[in-house]
Every structure is written in C-alpha cells, then in structure tokens.
PDB file of N, CA and C in Angstrom:
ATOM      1  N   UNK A  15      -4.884  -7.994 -26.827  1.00  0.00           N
ATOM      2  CA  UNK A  15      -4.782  -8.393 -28.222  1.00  0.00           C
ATOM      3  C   UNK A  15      -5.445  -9.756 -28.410  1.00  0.00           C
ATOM      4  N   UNK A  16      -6.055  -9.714 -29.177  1.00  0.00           N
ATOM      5  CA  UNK A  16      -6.815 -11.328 -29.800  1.00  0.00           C
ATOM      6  C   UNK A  16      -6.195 -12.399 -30.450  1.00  0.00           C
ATOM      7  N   UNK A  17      -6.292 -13.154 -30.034  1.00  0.00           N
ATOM      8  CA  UNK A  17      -5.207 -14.756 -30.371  1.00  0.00           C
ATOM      9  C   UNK A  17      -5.878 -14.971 -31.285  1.00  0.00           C
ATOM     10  N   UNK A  18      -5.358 -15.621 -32.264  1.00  0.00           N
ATOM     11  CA  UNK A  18      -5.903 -16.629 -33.592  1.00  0.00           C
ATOM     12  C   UNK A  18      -4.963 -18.332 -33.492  1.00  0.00           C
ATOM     13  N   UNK A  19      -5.958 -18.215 -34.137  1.00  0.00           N
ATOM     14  CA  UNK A  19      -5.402 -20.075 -33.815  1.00  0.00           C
ATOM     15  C   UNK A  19      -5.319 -20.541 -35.680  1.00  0.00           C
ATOM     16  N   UNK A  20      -4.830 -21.447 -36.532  1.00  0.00           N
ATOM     17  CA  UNK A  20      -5.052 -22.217 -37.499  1.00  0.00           C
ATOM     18  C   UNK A  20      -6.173 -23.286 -37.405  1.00  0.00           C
ATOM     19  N   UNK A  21      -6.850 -23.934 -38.290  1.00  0.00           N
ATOM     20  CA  UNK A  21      -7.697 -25.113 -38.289  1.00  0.00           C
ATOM     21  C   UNK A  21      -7.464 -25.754 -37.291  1.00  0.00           C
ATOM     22  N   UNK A  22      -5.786 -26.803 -37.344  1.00  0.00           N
ATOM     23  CA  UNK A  22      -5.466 -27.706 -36.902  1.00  0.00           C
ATOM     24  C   UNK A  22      -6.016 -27.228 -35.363  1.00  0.00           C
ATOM     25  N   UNK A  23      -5.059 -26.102 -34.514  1.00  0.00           N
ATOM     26  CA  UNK A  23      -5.555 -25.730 -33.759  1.00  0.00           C
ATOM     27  C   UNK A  23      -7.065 -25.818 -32.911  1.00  0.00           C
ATOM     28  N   UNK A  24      -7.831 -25.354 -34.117  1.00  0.00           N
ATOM     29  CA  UNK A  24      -9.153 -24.998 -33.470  1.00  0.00           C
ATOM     30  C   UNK A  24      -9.938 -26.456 -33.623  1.00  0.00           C
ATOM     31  N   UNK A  25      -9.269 -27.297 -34.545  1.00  0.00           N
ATOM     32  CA  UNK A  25      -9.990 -28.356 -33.778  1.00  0.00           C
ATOM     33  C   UNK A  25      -9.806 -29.229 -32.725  1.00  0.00           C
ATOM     34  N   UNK A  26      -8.577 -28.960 -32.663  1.00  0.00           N
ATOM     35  CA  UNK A  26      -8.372 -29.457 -31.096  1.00  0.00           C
ATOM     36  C   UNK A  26      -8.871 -28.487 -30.077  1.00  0.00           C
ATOM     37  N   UNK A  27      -8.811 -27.022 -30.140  1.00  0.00           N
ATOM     38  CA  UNK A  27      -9.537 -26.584 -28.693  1.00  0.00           C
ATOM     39  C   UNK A  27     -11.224 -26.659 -28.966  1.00  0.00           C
ATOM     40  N   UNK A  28     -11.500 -27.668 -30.449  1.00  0.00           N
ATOM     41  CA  UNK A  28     -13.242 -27.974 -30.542  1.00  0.00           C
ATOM     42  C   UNK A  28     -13.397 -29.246 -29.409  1.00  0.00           C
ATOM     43  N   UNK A  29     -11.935 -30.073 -29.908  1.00  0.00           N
ATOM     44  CA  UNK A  29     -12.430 -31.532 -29.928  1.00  0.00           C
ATOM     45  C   UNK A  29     -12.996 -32.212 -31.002  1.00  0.00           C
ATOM     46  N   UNK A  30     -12.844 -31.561 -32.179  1.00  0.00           N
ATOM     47  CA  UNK A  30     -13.282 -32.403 -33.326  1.00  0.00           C
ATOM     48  C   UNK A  30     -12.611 -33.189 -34.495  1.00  0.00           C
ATOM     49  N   UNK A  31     -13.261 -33.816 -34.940  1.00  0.00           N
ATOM     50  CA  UNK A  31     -11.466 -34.923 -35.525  1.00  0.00           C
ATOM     51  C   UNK A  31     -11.780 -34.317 -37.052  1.00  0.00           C
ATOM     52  N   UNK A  32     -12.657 -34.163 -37.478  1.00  0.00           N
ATOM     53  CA  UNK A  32     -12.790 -33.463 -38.690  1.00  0.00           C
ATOM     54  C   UNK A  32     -12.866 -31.660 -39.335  1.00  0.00           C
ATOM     55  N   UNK A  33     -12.057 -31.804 -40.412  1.00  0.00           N
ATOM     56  CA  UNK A  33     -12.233 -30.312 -40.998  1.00  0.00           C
ATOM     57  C   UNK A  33     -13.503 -30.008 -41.792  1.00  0.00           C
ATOM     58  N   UNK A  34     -14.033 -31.086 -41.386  1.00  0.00           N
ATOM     59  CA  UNK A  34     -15.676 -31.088 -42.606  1.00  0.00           C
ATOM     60  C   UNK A  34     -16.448 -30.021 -41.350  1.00  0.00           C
ATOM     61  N   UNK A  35     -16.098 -30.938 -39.699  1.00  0.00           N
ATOM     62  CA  UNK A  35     -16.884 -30.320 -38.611  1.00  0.00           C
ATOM     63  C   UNK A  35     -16.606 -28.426 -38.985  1.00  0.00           C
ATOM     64  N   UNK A  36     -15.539 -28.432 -38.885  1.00  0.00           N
ATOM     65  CA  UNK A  36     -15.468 -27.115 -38.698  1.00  0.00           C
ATOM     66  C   UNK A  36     -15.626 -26.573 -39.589  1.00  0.00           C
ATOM     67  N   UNK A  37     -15.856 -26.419 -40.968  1.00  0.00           N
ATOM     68  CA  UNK A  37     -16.507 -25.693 -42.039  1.00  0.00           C
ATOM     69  C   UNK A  37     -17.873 -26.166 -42.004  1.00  0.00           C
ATOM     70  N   UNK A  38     -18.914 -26.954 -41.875  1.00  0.00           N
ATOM     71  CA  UNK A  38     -20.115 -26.786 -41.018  1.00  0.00           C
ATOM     72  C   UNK A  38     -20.219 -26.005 -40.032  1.00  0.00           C
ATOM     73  N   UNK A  39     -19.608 -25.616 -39.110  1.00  0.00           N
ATOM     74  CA  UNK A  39     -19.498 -24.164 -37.834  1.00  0.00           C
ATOM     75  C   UNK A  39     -19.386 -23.412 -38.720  1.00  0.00           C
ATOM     76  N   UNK A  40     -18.871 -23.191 -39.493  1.00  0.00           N
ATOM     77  CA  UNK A  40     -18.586 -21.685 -40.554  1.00  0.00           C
ATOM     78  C   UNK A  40     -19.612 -21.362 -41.419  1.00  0.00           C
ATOM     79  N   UNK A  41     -20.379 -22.429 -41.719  1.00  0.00           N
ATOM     80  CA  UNK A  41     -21.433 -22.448 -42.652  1.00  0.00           C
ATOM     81  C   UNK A  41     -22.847 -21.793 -42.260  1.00  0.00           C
ATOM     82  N   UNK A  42     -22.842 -22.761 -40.680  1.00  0.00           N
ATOM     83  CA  UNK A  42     -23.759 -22.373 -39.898  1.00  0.00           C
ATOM     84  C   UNK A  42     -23.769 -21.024 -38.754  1.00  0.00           C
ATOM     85  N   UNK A  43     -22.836 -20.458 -39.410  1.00  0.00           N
ATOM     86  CA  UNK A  43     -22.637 -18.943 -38.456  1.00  0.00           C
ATOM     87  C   UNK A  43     -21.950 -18.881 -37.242  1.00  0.00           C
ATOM     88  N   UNK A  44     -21.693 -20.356 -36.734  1.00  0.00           N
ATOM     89  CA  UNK A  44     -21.450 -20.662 -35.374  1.00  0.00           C
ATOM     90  C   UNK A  44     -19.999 -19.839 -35.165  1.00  0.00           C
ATOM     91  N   UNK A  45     -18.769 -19.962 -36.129  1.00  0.00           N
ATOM     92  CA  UNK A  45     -17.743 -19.336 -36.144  1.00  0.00           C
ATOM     93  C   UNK A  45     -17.327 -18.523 -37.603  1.00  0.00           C
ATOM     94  N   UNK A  46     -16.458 -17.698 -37.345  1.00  0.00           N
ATOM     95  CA  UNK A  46     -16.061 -17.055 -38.119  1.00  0.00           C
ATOM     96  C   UNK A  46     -14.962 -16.980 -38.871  1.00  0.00           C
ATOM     97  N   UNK A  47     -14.601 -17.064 -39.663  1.00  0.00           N
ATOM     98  CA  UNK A  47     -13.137 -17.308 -40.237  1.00  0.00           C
ATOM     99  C   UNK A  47     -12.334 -15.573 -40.664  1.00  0.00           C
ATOM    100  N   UNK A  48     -10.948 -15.664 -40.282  1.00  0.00           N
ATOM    101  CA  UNK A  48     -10.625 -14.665 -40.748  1.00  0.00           C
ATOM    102  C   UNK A  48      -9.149 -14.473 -41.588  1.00  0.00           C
ATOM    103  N   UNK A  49      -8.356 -14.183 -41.661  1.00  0.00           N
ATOM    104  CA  UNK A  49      -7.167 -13.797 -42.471  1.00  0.00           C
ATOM    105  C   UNK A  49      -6.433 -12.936 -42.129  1.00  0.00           C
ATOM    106  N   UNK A  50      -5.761 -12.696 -41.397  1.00  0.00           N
ATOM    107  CA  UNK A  50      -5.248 -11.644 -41.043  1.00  0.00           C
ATOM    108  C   UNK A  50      -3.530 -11.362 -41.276  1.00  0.00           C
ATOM    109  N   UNK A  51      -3.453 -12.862 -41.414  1.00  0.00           N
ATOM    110  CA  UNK A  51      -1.830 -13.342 -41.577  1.00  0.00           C
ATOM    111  C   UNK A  51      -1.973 -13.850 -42.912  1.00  0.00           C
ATOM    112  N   UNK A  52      -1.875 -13.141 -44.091  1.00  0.00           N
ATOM    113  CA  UNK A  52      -1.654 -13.604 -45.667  1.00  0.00           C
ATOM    114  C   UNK A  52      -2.851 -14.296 -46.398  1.00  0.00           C
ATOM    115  N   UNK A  53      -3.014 -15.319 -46.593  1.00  0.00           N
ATOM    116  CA  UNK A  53      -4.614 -15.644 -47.376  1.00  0.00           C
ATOM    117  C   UNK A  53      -4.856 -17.283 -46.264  1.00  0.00           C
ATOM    118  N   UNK A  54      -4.112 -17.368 -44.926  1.00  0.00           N
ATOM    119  CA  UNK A  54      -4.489 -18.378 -44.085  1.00  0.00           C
ATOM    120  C   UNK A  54      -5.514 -18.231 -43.185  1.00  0.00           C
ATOM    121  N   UNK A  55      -6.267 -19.449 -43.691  1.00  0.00           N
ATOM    122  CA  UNK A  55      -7.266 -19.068 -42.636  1.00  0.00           C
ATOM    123  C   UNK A  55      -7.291 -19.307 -40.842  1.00  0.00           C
ATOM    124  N   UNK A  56      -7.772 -18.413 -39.921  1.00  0.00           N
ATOM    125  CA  UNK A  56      -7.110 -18.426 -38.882  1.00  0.00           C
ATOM    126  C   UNK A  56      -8.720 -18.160 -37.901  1.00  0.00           C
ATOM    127  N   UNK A  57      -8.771 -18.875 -36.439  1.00  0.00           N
ATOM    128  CA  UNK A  57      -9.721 -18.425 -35.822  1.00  0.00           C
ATOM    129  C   UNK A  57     -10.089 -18.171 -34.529  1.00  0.00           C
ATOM    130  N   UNK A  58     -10.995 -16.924 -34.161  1.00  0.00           N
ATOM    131  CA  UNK A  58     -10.522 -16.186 -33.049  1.00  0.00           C
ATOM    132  C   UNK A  58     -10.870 -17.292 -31.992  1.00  0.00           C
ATOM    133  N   UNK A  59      -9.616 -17.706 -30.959  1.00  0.00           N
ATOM    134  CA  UNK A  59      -9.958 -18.004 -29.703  1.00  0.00           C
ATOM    135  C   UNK A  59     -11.138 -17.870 -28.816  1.00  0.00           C
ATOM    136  N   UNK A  60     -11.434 -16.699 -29.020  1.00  0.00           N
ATOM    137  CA  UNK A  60     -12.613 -16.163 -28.249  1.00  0.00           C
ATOM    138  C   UNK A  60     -14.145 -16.811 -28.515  1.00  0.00           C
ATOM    139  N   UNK A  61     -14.234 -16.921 -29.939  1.00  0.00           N
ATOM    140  CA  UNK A  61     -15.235 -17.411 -30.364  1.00  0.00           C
ATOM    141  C   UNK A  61     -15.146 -18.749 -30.412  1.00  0.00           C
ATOM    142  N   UNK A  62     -14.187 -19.535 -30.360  1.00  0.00           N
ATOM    143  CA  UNK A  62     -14.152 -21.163 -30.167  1.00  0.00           C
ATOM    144  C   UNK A  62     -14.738 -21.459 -28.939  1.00  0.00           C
ATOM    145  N   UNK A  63     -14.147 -20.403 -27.976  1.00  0.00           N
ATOM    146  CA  UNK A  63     -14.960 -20.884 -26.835  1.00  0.00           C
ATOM    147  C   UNK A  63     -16.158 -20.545 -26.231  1.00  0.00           C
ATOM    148  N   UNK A  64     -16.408 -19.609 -26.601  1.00  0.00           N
ATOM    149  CA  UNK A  64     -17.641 -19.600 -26.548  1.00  0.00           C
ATOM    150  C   UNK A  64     -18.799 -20.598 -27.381  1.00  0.00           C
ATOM    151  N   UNK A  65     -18.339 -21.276 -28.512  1.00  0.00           N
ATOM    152  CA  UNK A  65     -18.946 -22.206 -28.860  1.00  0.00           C
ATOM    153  C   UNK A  65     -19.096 -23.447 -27.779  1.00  0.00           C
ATOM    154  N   UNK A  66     -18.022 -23.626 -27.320  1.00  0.00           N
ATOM    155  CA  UNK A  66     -17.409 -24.637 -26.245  1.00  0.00           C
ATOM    156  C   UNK A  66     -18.350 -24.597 -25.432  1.00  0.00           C
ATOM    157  N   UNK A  67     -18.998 -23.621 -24.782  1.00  0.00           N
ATOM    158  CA  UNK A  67     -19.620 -22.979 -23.565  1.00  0.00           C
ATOM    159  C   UNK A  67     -21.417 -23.188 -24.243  1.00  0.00           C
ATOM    160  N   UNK A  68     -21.643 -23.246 -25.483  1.00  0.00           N
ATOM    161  CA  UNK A  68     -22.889 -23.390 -25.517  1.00  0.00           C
ATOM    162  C   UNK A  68     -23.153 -25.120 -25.991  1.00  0.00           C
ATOM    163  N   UNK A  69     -22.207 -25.898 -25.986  1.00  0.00           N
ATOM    164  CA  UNK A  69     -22.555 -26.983 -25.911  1.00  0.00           C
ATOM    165  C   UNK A  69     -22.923 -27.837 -24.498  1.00  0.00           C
TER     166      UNK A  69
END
C-alpha cells in the first residue's frame, strides 16, 4: 500500500523550509499532488524520494 504524507511532512522528507518550494515541484512536474483523504492535499512518499535521489 502507498504512504502519503501532508505538506508539512513532505517538506521535511524534502528538506525544504518553504511551501512556495514545494508548489514550484508541483508546478514543475517534479511531484504530484493528490487527495485521497477529503479535499487535503497529500504526497506520495515514493515520489519525494525519488526526487531526493535525483538531486
């Protein structure tokens, strides 16, 4: 089963101190946002790190 994480979350497993960073990743295709739990936005583990991995 696939983990989701919240913002707060995913910017700590980014390392980034801003929510501007991470809607720039969203903008730029890098990640994906999804909803799966009510209208919160939530994001797959899987793909954080793999971002992680191409830096």
């Amino acid at each position: 089963m696939e983990q989701y994480v919240n913002t707060k979350e995913a910017m700590n497993i980014l390392g980034v101190k801003s929510q501007t960073t991470i809607g720039k990743y969203e903008t730029d295709g890098k990640i994906k946002v999804y909803r799966p739990f009510s209208n919160r936005k939530r994001y797959k583990v899987s793909e954080l790190q793999k971002v992680l991995s191409k830096r």
